[in-house]
């Protein structure tokens, strides 16, 4: 499989500042999202009077 990346010249790249924010971060972060069906959970919460 061939590499399909392209090197970017950060001295002319308009979004370079955004990249530098994350590059210089001590703990880079990311987010993972997913769908979750909580129908049964909500029913249990209501039955037990938690909400």
mmCIF file with all atom_site columns, C-alpha atoms in Angstrom:
data_model
loop_
_atom_site.group_PDB
_atom_site.id
_atom_site.type_symbol
_atom_site.label_atom_id
_atom_site.label_alt_id
_atom_site.label_comp_id
_atom_site.label_asym_id
_atom_site.label_entity_id
_atom_site.label_seq_id
_atom_site.pdbx_PDB_ins_code
_atom_site.Cartn_x
_atom_site.Cartn_y
_atom_site.Cartn_z
_atom_site.occupancy
_atom_site.B_iso_or_equiv
_atom_site.pdbx_formal_charge
_atom_site.auth_seq_id
_atom_site.auth_comp_id
_atom_site.auth_asym_id
_atom_site.auth_atom_id
_atom_site.pdbx_PDB_model_num
ATOM 1  C CA . UNK A 1 1  ? 0.000   0.000  0.000  1.00 0.00 ? 1  UNK A CA 1
ATOM 2  C CA . UNK A 1 2  ? 1.499   3.308  -1.068 1.00 0.00 ? 2  UNK A CA 1
ATOM 3  C CA . UNK A 1 3  ? 1.610   6.326  1.224  1.00 0.00 ? 3  UNK A CA 1
ATOM 4  C CA . UNK A 1 4  ? -0.969  8.892  0.214  1.00 0.00 ? 4  UNK A CA 1
ATOM 5  C CA . UNK A 1 5  ? 0.049   11.707 2.528  1.00 0.00 ? 5  UNK A CA 1
ATOM 6  C CA . UNK A 1 6  ? 1.305   15.087 1.402  1.00 0.00 ? 6  UNK A CA 1
ATOM 7  C CA . UNK A 1 7  ? 3.816   17.181 3.308  1.00 0.00 ? 7  UNK A CA 1
ATOM 8  C CA . UNK A 1 8  ? 2.572   20.652 4.179  1.00 0.00 ? 8  UNK A CA 1
ATOM 9  C CA . UNK A 1 9  ? 4.728   23.763 4.327  1.00 0.00 ? 9  UNK A CA 1
ATOM 10 C CA . UNK A 1 10 ? 3.621   25.218 7.667  1.00 0.00 ? 10 UNK A CA 1
ATOM 11 C CA . UNK A 1 11 ? 5.153   28.599 6.862  1.00 0.00 ? 11 UNK A CA 1
ATOM 12 C CA . UNK A 1 12 ? 2.478   29.145 4.196  1.00 0.00 ? 12 UNK A CA 1
ATOM 13 C CA . UNK A 1 13 ? -0.321  26.925 5.526  1.00 0.00 ? 13 UNK A CA 1
ATOM 14 C CA . UNK A 1 14 ? -3.328  28.987 6.648  1.00 0.00 ? 14 UNK A CA 1
ATOM 15 C CA . UNK A 1 15 ? -4.230  26.525 9.429  1.00 0.00 ? 15 UNK A CA 1
ATOM 16 C CA . UNK A 1 16 ? -0.734  26.132 10.881 1.00 0.00 ? 16 UNK A CA 1
ATOM 17 C CA . UNK A 1 17 ? -1.715  27.856 14.142 1.00 0.00 ? 17 UNK A CA 1
ATOM 18 C CA . UNK A 1 18 ? -4.383  25.206 14.786 1.00 0.00 ? 18 UNK A CA 1
ATOM 19 C CA . UNK A 1 19 ? -1.857  22.436 14.302 1.00 0.00 ? 19 UNK A CA 1
ATOM 20 C CA . UNK A 1 20 ? 0.674   24.070 16.620 1.00 0.00 ? 20 UNK A CA 1
ATOM 21 C CA . UNK A 1 21 ? -1.887  24.302 19.428 1.00 0.00 ? 21 UNK A CA 1
ATOM 22 C CA . UNK A 1 22 ? -2.234  20.511 19.532 1.00 0.00 ? 22 UNK A CA 1
ATOM 23 C CA . UNK A 1 23 ? 1.389   19.713 18.739 1.00 0.00 ? 23 UNK A CA 1
ATOM 24 C CA . UNK A 1 24 ? 2.590   21.701 21.751 1.00 0.00 ? 24 UNK A CA 1
ATOM 25 C CA . UNK A 1 25 ? -0.045  20.325 24.098 1.00 0.00 ? 25 UNK A CA 1
ATOM 26 C CA . UNK A 1 26 ? 1.265   18.109 26.891 1.00 0.00 ? 26 UNK A CA 1
ATOM 27 C CA . UNK A 1 27 ? -1.740  15.817 26.706 1.00 0.00 ? 27 UNK A CA 1
ATOM 28 C CA . UNK A 1 28 ? -3.328  15.850 23.277 1.00 0.00 ? 28 UNK A CA 1
ATOM 29 C CA . UNK A 1 29 ? -6.976  14.877 23.504 1.00 0.00 ? 29 UNK A CA 1
ATOM 30 C CA . UNK A 1 30 ? -9.481  13.272 21.229 1.00 0.00 ? 30 UNK A CA 1
ATOM 31 C CA . UNK A 1 31 ? -13.163 12.470 21.382 1.00 0.00 ? 31 UNK A CA 1
ATOM 32 C CA . UNK A 1 32 ? -15.005 9.265  20.583 1.00 0.00 ? 32 UNK A CA 1
ATOM 33 C CA . UNK A 1 33 ? -18.771 9.262  20.152 1.00 0.00 ? 33 UNK A CA 1
ATOM 34 C CA . UNK A 1 34 ? -21.258 6.479  19.567 1.00 0.00 ? 34 UNK A CA 1
ATOM 35 C CA . UNK A 1 35 ? -24.975 5.834  19.650 1.00 0.00 ? 35 UNK A CA 1
ATOM 36 C CA . UNK A 1 36 ? -26.315 4.105  22.742 1.00 0.00 ? 36 UNK A CA 1
ATOM 37 C CA . UNK A 1 37 ? -29.854 2.891  23.353 1.00 0.00 ? 37 UNK A CA 1
ATOM 38 C CA . UNK A 1 38 ? -30.675 3.753  26.983 1.00 0.00 ? 38 UNK A CA 1
ATOM 39 C CA . UNK A 1 39 ? -34.383 2.919  26.823 1.00 0.00 ? 39 UNK A CA 1
ATOM 40 C CA . UNK A 1 40 ? -34.178 0.200  29.492 1.00 0.00 ? 40 UNK A CA 1
ATOM 41 C CA . UNK A 1 41 ? -31.877 2.311  31.647 1.00 0.00 ? 41 UNK A CA 1
ATOM 42 C CA . UNK A 1 42 ? -34.303 5.251  31.609 1.00 0.00 ? 42 UNK A CA 1
ATOM 43 C CA . UNK A 1 43 ? -37.199 2.969  32.489 1.00 0.00 ? 43 UNK A CA 1
ATOM 44 C CA . UNK A 1 44 ? -35.270 1.593  35.483 1.00 0.00 ? 44 UNK A CA 1
ATOM 45 C CA . UNK A 1 45 ? -34.296 5.099  36.637 1.00 0.00 ? 45 UNK A CA 1
ATOM 46 C CA . UNK A 1 46 ? -37.922 6.220  36.532 1.00 0.00 ? 46 UNK A CA 1
ATOM 47 C CA . UNK A 1 47 ? -39.188 3.070  38.262 1.00 0.00 ? 47 UNK A CA 1
ATOM 48 C CA . UNK A 1 48 ? -36.725 3.550  41.119 1.00 0.00 ? 48 UNK A CA 1
ATOM 49 C CA . UNK A 1 49 ? -37.493 7.258  41.418 1.00 0.00 ? 49 UNK A CA 1
ATOM 50 C CA . UNK A 1 50 ? -33.957 8.432  40.692 1.00 0.00 ? 50 UNK A CA 1
ATOM 51 C CA . UNK A 1 51 ? -35.236 11.081 38.297 1.00 0.00 ? 51 UNK A CA 1
#
